[in-house]
Amino acid sequence: DTEVTQTPKHLVMGMTNKKSLKCEQHMGHRAMYWYKQKAKKPPELMFVYSYEKLSINESVPSRFSPECPNSSLLNLHLHALQPEDSALYLCASSQGLQGPINSPLHFGNGTRLTVT
Amino acid sequence: DAKTTQPNSMESNEEEPVHLPCNHSTISGTDYIHWYRQLPSQGPEYVIHGLTSNVNNRMASLAIAEDRKSSTLILHRATLRDAAVYYCIPLPGAGGTSYGKLTFGQGTILTVHP
């Protein structure tokens, strides 16, 4: 079992739908991350939140909209996605003070997203 | 950012030691060397990290070359549960433009045979 919980585990959505992915952690971590992983590829960083503020956006298209309502919760709002956005979306958290250098990332098991 | 080179795949037998190499010849003096692994159908998990000295923890050992241009992750007795993709990641230190960004390379697929 992972200490970072992601819901839903699977999601199928059409290109005109709006959906949200949810990530929760109760380890008191103050940095949270979204990664995207295509099949047989390494995870790619999308966003980093530090103390509930967006600190890194890796030039992600605006159809992906992150939100960090509080220190335990991270959402990823999805709108007008394309089939090529189908992937495993991974959330992670770390203590946050120095980023991942001395504070390892704890990953959830991801949401498998299929866009039809 | 420092580039890494890892074998695409390696194989081991159960209960034998495994040495997973990583070349990071462009690493800067302030980059830490992190290792993560990803088991099938799971998110990545932290394994170990170090700067200059060799490091041990309950999961593995990390041997860092004296010139820091390469490192080796050592699993002392491989089990079937160690079958995973292993990622070697140089992590920029404070002041770098990529500070705080954990960037995954291609990794090494480790297969463990019973």
PDB file of N, CA and C in Angstrom, chain A residues 6-93:
ATOM      1  N   GLN A   6      -4.304   7.906  -4.957  1.00  0.00           N
ATOM      2  CA  GLN A   6      -4.806   8.551  -6.161  1.00  0.00           C
ATOM      3  C   GLN A   6      -6.144   7.937  -6.545  1.00  0.00           C
ATOM      4  N   THR A   7      -7.086   8.809  -6.897  1.00  0.00           N
ATOM      5  CA  THR A   7      -8.383   8.344  -7.377  1.00  0.00           C
ATOM      6  C   THR A   7      -8.795   9.151  -8.602  1.00  0.00           C
ATOM      7  N   PRO A   8      -9.517   8.532  -9.553  1.00  0.00           N
ATOM      8  CA  PRO A   8      -9.788   7.099  -9.592  1.00  0.00           C
ATOM      9  C   PRO A   8      -8.558   6.316 -10.060  1.00  0.00           C
ATOM     10  N   LYS A   9      -8.611   5.010  -9.998  1.00  0.00           N
ATOM     11  CA  LYS A   9      -7.507   4.187 -10.509  1.00  0.00           C
ATOM     12  C   LYS A   9      -7.528   4.150 -12.045  1.00  0.00           C
ATOM     13  N   HIS A  10      -8.725   4.137 -12.592  1.00  0.00           N
ATOM     14  CA  HIS A  10      -8.893   4.131 -14.052  1.00  0.00           C
ATOM     15  C   HIS A  10      -9.924   5.186 -14.420  1.00  0.00           C
ATOM     16  N   LEU A  11      -9.731   5.812 -15.577  1.00  0.00           N
ATOM     17  CA  LEU A  11     -10.682   6.804 -16.054  1.00  0.00           C
ATOM     18  C   LEU A  11     -10.713   6.767 -17.575  1.00  0.00           C
ATOM     19  N   VAL A  12     -11.927   6.686 -18.114  1.00  0.00           N
ATOM     20  CA  VAL A  12     -12.121   6.790 -19.554  1.00  0.00           C
ATOM     21  C   VAL A  12     -12.946   8.041 -19.805  1.00  0.00           C
ATOM     22  N   MET A  13     -12.483   8.906 -20.684  1.00  0.00           N
ATOM     23  CA  MET A  13     -13.216  10.131 -20.950  1.00  0.00           C
ATOM     24  C   MET A  13     -13.182  10.479 -22.420  1.00  0.00           C
ATOM     25  N   GLY A  14     -14.224  11.154 -22.857  1.00  0.00           N
ATOM     26  CA  GLY A  14     -14.271  11.623 -24.225  1.00  0.00           C
ATOM     27  C   GLY A  14     -13.554  12.953 -24.358  1.00  0.00           C
ATOM     28  N   MET A  15     -13.307  13.341 -25.585  1.00  0.00           N
ATOM     29  CA  MET A  15     -12.525  14.553 -25.833  1.00  0.00           C
ATOM     30  C   MET A  15     -13.256  15.824 -25.415  1.00  0.00           C
ATOM     31  N   THR A  16     -14.568  15.745 -25.241  1.00  0.00           N
ATOM     32  CA  THR A  16     -15.292  16.950 -24.835  1.00  0.00           C
ATOM     33  C   THR A  16     -15.606  16.974 -23.338  1.00  0.00           C
ATOM     34  N   ASN A  17     -15.218  15.923 -22.642  1.00  0.00           N
ATOM     35  CA  ASN A  17     -15.533  15.833 -21.207  1.00  0.00           C
ATOM     36  C   ASN A  17     -14.625  16.724 -20.364  1.00  0.00           C
ATOM     37  N   LYS A  18     -15.113  16.981 -19.141  1.00  0.00           N
ATOM     38  CA  LYS A  18     -14.279  17.578 -18.099  1.00  0.00           C
ATOM     39  C   LYS A  18     -14.226  16.592 -16.945  1.00  0.00           C
ATOM     40  N   LYS A  19     -13.045  16.271 -16.507  1.00  0.00           N
ATOM     41  CA  LYS A  19     -12.872  15.350 -15.386  1.00  0.00           C
ATOM     42  C   LYS A  19     -11.730  15.852 -14.512  1.00  0.00           C
ATOM     43  N   SER A  20     -11.621  15.268 -13.317  1.00  0.00           N
ATOM     44  CA  SER A  20     -10.533  15.629 -12.410  1.00  0.00           C
ATOM     45  C   SER A  20      -9.899  14.392 -11.821  1.00  0.00           C
ATOM     46  N   LEU A  21      -8.587  14.454 -11.662  1.00  0.00           N
ATOM     47  CA  LEU A  21      -7.845  13.437 -10.938  1.00  0.00           C
ATOM     48  C   LEU A  21      -7.526  13.987  -9.556  1.00  0.00           C
ATOM     49  N   LYS A  22      -7.573  13.085  -8.579  1.00  0.00           N
ATOM     50  CA  LYS A  22      -7.364  13.521  -7.199  1.00  0.00           C
ATOM     51  C   LYS A  22      -6.191  12.775  -6.585  1.00  0.00           C
ATOM     52  N   CYS A  23      -5.444  13.486  -5.753  1.00  0.00           N
ATOM     53  CA  CYS A  23      -4.292  12.902  -5.062  1.00  0.00           C
ATOM     54  C   CYS A  23      -4.303  13.389  -3.623  1.00  0.00           C
ATOM     55  N   GLU A  24      -4.073  12.490  -2.675  1.00  0.00           N
ATOM     56  CA  GLU A  24      -4.117  12.855  -1.273  1.00  0.00           C
ATOM     57  C   GLU A  24      -2.957  12.208  -0.521  1.00  0.00           C
ATOM     58  N   GLN A  25      -2.367  12.972   0.394  1.00  0.00           N
ATOM     59  CA  GLN A  25      -1.330  12.416   1.270  1.00  0.00           C
ATOM     60  C   GLN A  25      -1.494  13.019   2.658  1.00  0.00           C
ATOM     61  N   HIS A  26      -1.199  12.222   3.669  1.00  0.00           N
ATOM     62  CA  HIS A  26      -1.325  12.681   5.065  1.00  0.00           C
ATOM     63  C   HIS A  26      -0.012  12.477   5.793  1.00  0.00           C
ATOM     64  N   MET A  27       1.095  12.723   5.092  1.00  0.00           N
ATOM     65  CA  MET A  27       2.414  12.585   5.702  1.00  0.00           C
ATOM     66  C   MET A  27       2.968  13.941   6.128  1.00  0.00           C
ATOM     67  N   GLY A  28       2.184  14.999   5.957  1.00  0.00           N
ATOM     68  CA  GLY A  28       2.663  16.332   6.305  1.00  0.00           C
ATOM     69  C   GLY A  28       3.625  16.905   5.282  1.00  0.00           C
ATOM     70  N   HIS A  29       3.662  16.301   4.111  1.00  0.00           N
ATOM     71  CA  HIS A  29       4.565  16.795   3.059  1.00  0.00           C
ATOM     72  C   HIS A  29       4.057  18.115   2.497  1.00  0.00           C
ATOM     73  N   ARG A  30       4.994  18.998   2.118  1.00  0.00           N
ATOM     74  CA  ARG A  30       4.587  20.310   1.627  1.00  0.00           C
ATOM     75  C   ARG A  30       4.907  20.515   0.144  1.00  0.00           C
ATOM     76  N   ALA A  31       5.434  19.505  -0.511  1.00  0.00           N
ATOM     77  CA  ALA A  31       5.648  19.571  -1.961  1.00  0.00           C
ATOM     78  C   ALA A  31       4.892  18.433  -2.606  1.00  0.00           C
ATOM     79  N   MET A  32       4.203  18.753  -3.715  1.00  0.00           N
ATOM     80  CA  MET A  32       3.439  17.731  -4.421  1.00  0.00           C
ATOM     81  C   MET A  32       3.672  17.871  -5.913  1.00  0.00           C
ATOM     82  N   TYR A  33       3.609  16.745  -6.603  1.00  0.00           N
ATOM     83  CA  TYR A  33       4.055  16.675  -7.995  1.00  0.00           C
ATOM     84  C   TYR A  33       3.035  15.913  -8.848  1.00  0.00           C
ATOM     85  N   TRP A  34       2.923  16.310 -10.094  1.00  0.00           N
ATOM     86  CA  TRP A  34       2.226  15.509 -11.109  1.00  0.00           C
ATOM     87  C   TRP A  34       3.234  15.088 -12.166  1.00  0.00           C
ATOM     88  N   TYR A  35       3.201  13.777 -12.476  1.00  0.00           N
ATOM     89  CA  TYR A  35       3.991  13.218 -13.564  1.00  0.00           C
ATOM     90  C   TYR A  35       3.042  12.522 -14.537  1.00  0.00           C
ATOM     91  N   LYS A  36       3.478  12.443 -15.787  1.00  0.00           N
ATOM     92  CA  LYS A  36       2.749  11.715 -16.822  1.00  0.00           C
ATOM     93  C   LYS A  36       3.667  10.604 -17.335  1.00  0.00           C
ATOM     94  N   GLN A  37       3.115   9.399 -17.498  1.00  0.00           N
ATOM     95  CA  GLN A  37       3.935   8.292 -17.984  1.00  0.00           C
ATOM     96  C   GLN A  37       3.220   7.549 -19.108  1.00  0.00           C
ATOM     97  N   LYS A  38       3.799   7.612 -20.302  1.00  0.00           N
ATOM     98  CA  LYS A  38       3.296   6.840 -21.427  1.00  0.00           C
ATOM     99  C   LYS A  38       3.850   5.417 -21.317  1.00  0.00           C
ATOM    100  N   ALA A  39       3.191   4.504 -22.009  1.00  0.00           N
ATOM    101  CA  ALA A  39       3.573   3.092 -21.926  1.00  0.00           C
ATOM    102  C   ALA A  39       5.035   2.880 -22.309  1.00  0.00           C
ATOM    103  N   LYS A  40       5.746   2.146 -21.477  1.00  0.00           N
ATOM    104  CA  LYS A  40       7.146   1.763 -21.689  1.00  0.00           C
ATOM    105  C   LYS A  40       8.092   2.960 -21.772  1.00  0.00           C
ATOM    106  N   LYS A  41       7.668   4.082 -21.191  1.00  0.00           N
ATOM    107  CA  LYS A  41       8.511   5.276 -21.135  1.00  0.00           C
ATOM    108  C   LYS A  41       8.692   5.692 -19.681  1.00  0.00           C
ATOM    109  N   PRO A  42       9.707   6.488 -19.399  1.00  0.00           N
ATOM    110  CA  PRO A  42       9.866   6.963 -18.022  1.00  0.00           C
ATOM    111  C   PRO A  42       8.847   8.042 -17.685  1.00  0.00           C
ATOM    112  N   PRO A  43       8.582   8.268 -16.408  1.00  0.00           N
ATOM    113  CA  PRO A  43       7.681   9.369 -16.022  1.00  0.00           C
ATOM    114  C   PRO A  43       8.271  10.718 -16.433  1.00  0.00           C
ATOM    115  N   GLU A  44       7.366  11.620 -16.838  1.00  0.00           N
ATOM    116  CA  GLU A  44       7.765  12.980 -17.213  1.00  0.00           C
ATOM    117  C   GLU A  44       7.106  13.972 -16.253  1.00  0.00           C
ATOM    118  N   LEU A  45       7.901  14.874 -15.730  1.00  0.00           N
ATOM    119  CA  LEU A  45       7.393  15.862 -14.786  1.00  0.00           C
ATOM    120  C   LEU A  45       6.451  16.829 -15.494  1.00  0.00           C
ATOM    121  N   MET A  46       5.305  17.115 -14.833  1.00  0.00           N
ATOM    122  CA  MET A  46       4.369  18.105 -15.375  1.00  0.00           C
ATOM    123  C   MET A  46       4.363  19.356 -14.499  1.00  0.00           C
ATOM    124  N   PHE A  47       4.042  19.175 -13.220  1.00  0.00           N
ATOM    125  CA  PHE A  47       3.890  20.308 -12.302  1.00  0.00           C
ATOM    126  C   PHE A  47       4.502  19.971 -10.946  1.00  0.00           C
ATOM    127  N   VAL A  48       4.959  21.047 -10.263  1.00  0.00           N
ATOM    128  CA  VAL A  48       5.390  20.929  -8.879  1.00  0.00           C
ATOM    129  C   VAL A  48       4.725  22.028  -8.071  1.00  0.00           C
ATOM    130  N   TYR A  49       4.157  21.650  -6.937  1.00  0.00           N
ATOM    131  CA  TYR A  49       3.625  22.611  -5.977  1.00  0.00           C
ATOM    132  C   TYR A  49       4.491  22.565  -4.729  1.00  0.00           C
ATOM    133  N   SER A  50       4.833  23.733  -4.246  1.00  0.00           N
ATOM    134  CA  SER A  50       5.591  23.847  -3.011  1.00  0.00           C
ATOM    135  C   SER A  50       4.835  24.766  -2.080  1.00  0.00           C
ATOM    136  N   TYR A  51       4.463  24.261  -0.913  1.00  0.00           N
ATOM    137  CA  TYR A  51       3.670  25.039   0.040  1.00  0.00           C
ATOM    138  C   TYR A  51       2.427  25.631  -0.634  1.00  0.00           C
ATOM    139  N   GLU A  52       1.735  24.774  -1.354  1.00  0.00           N
ATOM    140  CA  GLU A  52       0.465  25.068  -2.021  1.00  0.00           C
ATOM    141  C   GLU A  52       0.568  26.095  -3.136  1.00  0.00           C
ATOM    142  N   LYS A  53       1.790  26.443  -3.523  1.00  0.00           N
ATOM    143  CA  LYS A  53       1.959  27.376  -4.650  1.00  0.00           C
ATOM    144  C   LYS A  53       2.630  26.640  -5.810  1.00  0.00           C
ATOM    145  N   LEU A  54       2.178  26.926  -7.018  1.00  0.00           N
ATOM    146  CA  LEU A  54       2.774  26.307  -8.193  1.00  0.00           C
ATOM    147  C   LEU A  54       4.190  26.840  -8.378  1.00  0.00           C
ATOM    148  N   SER A  55       5.178  25.953  -8.336  1.00  0.00           N
ATOM    149  CA  SER A  55       6.560  26.398  -8.469  1.00  0.00           C
ATOM    150  C   SER A  55       7.183  25.960  -9.796  1.00  0.00           C
ATOM    151  N   ILE A  56       6.707  24.891 -10.373  1.00  0.00           N
ATOM    152  CA  ILE A  56       7.236  24.433 -11.661  1.00  0.00           C
ATOM    153  C   ILE A  56       6.074  23.996 -12.548  1.00  0.00           C
ATOM    154  N   ASN A  57       6.054  24.521 -13.771  1.00  0.00           N
ATOM    155  CA  ASN A  57       5.128  24.085 -14.817  1.00  0.00           C
ATOM    156  C   ASN A  57       6.003  23.776 -16.021  1.00  0.00           C
ATOM    157  N   GLU A  58       6.060  22.513 -16.389  1.00  0.00           N
ATOM    158  CA  GLU A  58       6.935  22.101 -17.479  1.00  0.00           C
ATOM    159  C   GLU A  58       6.278  22.320 -18.840  1.00  0.00           C
ATOM    160  N   SER A  59       5.786  23.555 -19.053  1.00  0.00           N
ATOM    161  CA  SER A  59       5.169  23.914 -20.340  1.00  0.00           C
ATOM    162  C   SER A  59       4.060  22.945 -20.728  1.00  0.00           C
ATOM    163  N   VAL A  60       3.238  22.633 -19.746  1.00  0.00           N
ATOM    164  CA  VAL A  60       2.141  21.695 -19.978  1.00  0.00           C
ATOM    165  C   VAL A  60       0.975  22.439 -20.644  1.00  0.00           C
ATOM    166  N   PRO A  61       0.314  21.837 -21.637  1.00  0.00           N
ATOM    167  CA  PRO A  61      -0.830  22.502 -22.295  1.00  0.00           C
ATOM    168  C   PRO A  61      -1.909  22.870 -21.297  1.00  0.00           C
ATOM    169  N   SER A  62      -2.618  23.950 -21.589  1.00  0.00           N
ATOM    170  CA  SER A  62      -3.608  24.489 -20.645  1.00  0.00           C
ATOM    171  C   SER A  62      -4.813  23.586 -20.466  1.00  0.00           C
ATOM    172  N   ARG A  63      -4.963  22.556 -21.285  1.00  0.00           N
ATOM    173  CA  ARG A  63      -6.066  21.605 -21.067  1.00  0.00           C
ATOM    174  C   ARG A  63      -5.838  20.783 -19.792  1.00  0.00           C
ATOM    175  N   PHE A  64      -4.627  20.865 -19.232  1.00  0.00           N
ATOM    176  CA  PHE A  64      -4.328  20.289 -17.919  1.00  0.00           C
ATOM    177  C   PHE A  64      -4.223  21.456 -16.934  1.00  0.00           C
ATOM    178  N   SER A  65      -5.046  21.426 -15.884  1.00  0.00           N
ATOM    179  CA  SER A  65      -5.054  22.532 -14.937  1.00  0.00           C
ATOM    180  C   SER A  65      -4.886  21.982 -13.530  1.00  0.00           C
ATOM    181  N   PRO A  66      -3.726  22.227 -12.905  1.00  0.00           N
ATOM    182  CA  PRO A  66      -3.529  21.693 -11.553  1.00  0.00           C
ATOM    183  C   PRO A  66      -4.130  22.620 -10.507  1.00  0.00           C
ATOM    184  N   GLU A  67      -4.392  22.035  -9.347  1.00  0.00           N
ATOM    185  CA  GLU A  67      -4.923  22.814  -8.229  1.00  0.00           C
ATOM    186  C   GLU A  67      -4.454  22.164  -6.940  1.00  0.00           C
ATOM    187  N   CYS A  68      -4.058  22.989  -5.986  1.00  0.00           N
ATOM    188  CA  CYS A  68      -3.630  22.474  -4.679  1.00  0.00           C
ATOM    189  C   CYS A  68      -4.447  23.182  -3.607  1.00  0.00           C
ATOM    190  N   PRO A  69      -5.619  22.686  -3.268  1.00  0.00           N
ATOM    191  CA  PRO A  69      -6.512  23.372  -2.330  1.00  0.00           C
ATOM    192  C   PRO A  69      -5.955  23.455  -0.902  1.00  0.00           C
ATOM    193  N   ASN A  70      -5.174  22.459  -0.511  1.00  0.00           N
ATOM    194  CA  ASN A  70      -4.526  22.490   0.798  1.00  0.00           C
ATOM    195  C   ASN A  70      -3.294  21.600   0.749  1.00  0.00           C
ATOM    196  N   SER A  71      -2.588  21.521   1.853  1.00  0.00           N
ATOM    197  CA  SER A  71      -1.287  20.838   1.826  1.00  0.00           C
ATOM    198  C   SER A  71      -1.409  19.331   1.646  1.00  0.00           C
ATOM    199  N   SER A  72      -2.610  18.786   1.803  1.00  0.00           N
ATOM    200  CA  SER A  72      -2.779  17.336   1.698  1.00  0.00           C
ATOM    201  C   SER A  72      -3.350  16.891   0.361  1.00  0.00           C
ATOM    202  N   LEU A  73      -3.827  17.838  -0.407  1.00  0.00           N
ATOM    203  CA  LEU A  73      -4.637  17.495  -1.569  1.00  0.00           C
ATOM    204  C   LEU A  73      -4.085  18.144  -2.839  1.00  0.00           C
ATOM    205  N   LEU A  74      -4.074  17.369  -3.910  1.00  0.00           N
ATOM    206  CA  LEU A  74      -3.650  17.894  -5.210  1.00  0.00           C
ATOM    207  C   LEU A  74      -4.609  17.368  -6.258  1.00  0.00           C
ATOM    208  N   ASN A  75      -5.114  18.265  -7.082  1.00  0.00           N
ATOM    209  CA  ASN A  75      -6.030  17.868  -8.146  1.00  0.00           C
ATOM    210  C   ASN A  75      -5.412  18.178  -9.502  1.00  0.00           C
ATOM    211  N   LEU A  76      -5.867  17.443 -10.500  1.00  0.00           N
ATOM    212  CA  LEU A  76      -5.511  17.755 -11.880  1.00  0.00           C
ATOM    213  C   LEU A  76      -6.801  17.769 -12.683  1.00  0.00           C
ATOM    214  N   HIS A  77      -7.187  18.973 -13.118  1.00  0.00           N
ATOM    215  CA  HIS A  77      -8.425  19.130 -13.867  1.00  0.00           C
ATOM    216  C   HIS A  77      -8.134  18.963 -15.351  1.00  0.00           C
ATOM    217  N   LEU A  78      -8.983  18.177 -15.999  1.00  0.00           N
ATOM    218  CA  LEU A  78      -8.765  17.806 -17.398  1.00  0.00           C
ATOM    219  C   LEU A  78      -9.922  18.313 -18.254  1.00  0.00           C
ATOM    220  N   HIS A  79      -9.600  18.929 -19.362  1.00  0.00           N
ATOM    221  CA  HIS A  79     -10.655  19.465 -20.224  1.00  0.00           C
ATOM    222  C   HIS A  79     -10.188  19.441 -21.675  1.00  0.00           C
ATOM    223  N   ALA A  80     -11.054  18.922 -22.547  1.00  0.00           N
ATOM    224  CA  ALA A  80     -10.767  18.901 -23.990  1.00  0.00           C
ATOM    225  C   ALA A  80      -9.460  18.175 -24.296  1.00  0.00           C
ATOM    226  N   LEU A  81      -9.306  17.001 -23.688  1.00  0.00           N
ATOM    227  CA  LEU A  81      -8.074  16.241 -23.927  1.00  0.00           C
ATOM    228  C   LEU A  81      -8.091  15.574 -25.297  1.00  0.00           C
ATOM    229  N   GLN A  82      -6.917  15.159 -25.724  1.00  0.00           N
ATOM    230  CA  GLN A  82      -6.737  14.474 -26.987  1.00  0.00           C
ATOM    231  C   GLN A  82      -6.401  13.000 -26.721  1.00  0.00           C
ATOM    232  N   PRO A  83      -6.638  12.126 -27.680  1.00  0.00           N
ATOM    233  CA  PRO A  83      -6.291  10.702 -27.461  1.00  0.00           C
ATOM    234  C   PRO A  83      -4.824  10.498 -27.077  1.00  0.00           C
ATOM    235  N   GLU A  84      -3.939  11.358 -27.556  1.00  0.00           N
ATOM    236  CA  GLU A  84      -2.522  11.196 -27.224  1.00  0.00           C
ATOM    237  C   GLU A  84      -2.207  11.555 -25.773  1.00  0.00           C
ATOM    238  N   ASP A  85      -3.198  12.098 -25.067  1.00  0.00           N
ATOM    239  CA  ASP A  85      -3.027  12.371 -23.637  1.00  0.00           C
ATOM    240  C   ASP A  85      -3.281  11.136 -22.783  1.00  0.00           C
ATOM    241  N   SER A  86      -3.698  10.065 -23.410  1.00  0.00           N
ATOM    242  CA  SER A  86      -3.897   8.807 -22.690  1.00  0.00           C
ATOM    243  C   SER A  86      -2.565   8.358 -22.104  1.00  0.00           C
ATOM    244  N   ALA A  87      -2.551   8.097 -20.808  1.00  0.00           N
ATOM    245  CA  ALA A  87      -1.305   7.781 -20.114  1.00  0.00           C
ATOM    246  C   ALA A  87      -1.623   7.424 -18.672  1.00  0.00           C
ATOM    247  N   LEU A  88      -0.583   7.069 -17.936  1.00  0.00           N
ATOM    248  CA  LEU A  88      -0.680   6.897 -16.486  1.00  0.00           C
ATOM    249  C   LEU A  88      -0.259   8.214 -15.849  1.00  0.00           C
ATOM    250  N   TYR A  89      -1.115   8.779 -15.012  1.00  0.00           N
ATOM    251  CA  TYR A  89      -0.803  10.037 -14.344  1.00  0.00           C
ATOM    252  C   TYR A  89      -0.451   9.738 -12.891  1.00  0.00           C
ATOM    253  N   LEU A  90       0.756  10.107 -12.539  1.00  0.00           N
ATOM    254  CA  LEU A  90       1.306   9.792 -11.224  1.00  0.00           C
ATOM    255  C   LEU A  90       1.403  11.053 -10.376  1.00  0.00           C
ATOM    256  N   CYS A  91       1.001  10.908  -9.138  1.00  0.00           N
ATOM    257  CA  CYS A  91       1.149  11.976  -8.166  1.00  0.00           C
ATOM    258  C   CYS A  91       2.250  11.579  -7.191  1.00  0.00           C
ATOM    259  N   ALA A  92       2.971  12.553  -6.675  1.00  0.00           N
ATOM    260  CA  ALA A  92       4.008  12.279  -5.688  1.00  0.00           C
ATOM    261  C   ALA A  92       4.043  13.407  -4.671  1.00  0.00           C
ATOM    262  N   SER A  93       4.634  13.136  -3.521  1.00  0.00           N
ATOM    263  CA  SER A  93       4.825  14.180  -2.517  1.00  0.00           C
ATOM    264  C   SER A  93       6.196  14.025  -1.886  1.00  0.00           C
TER     265      SER A  93
END
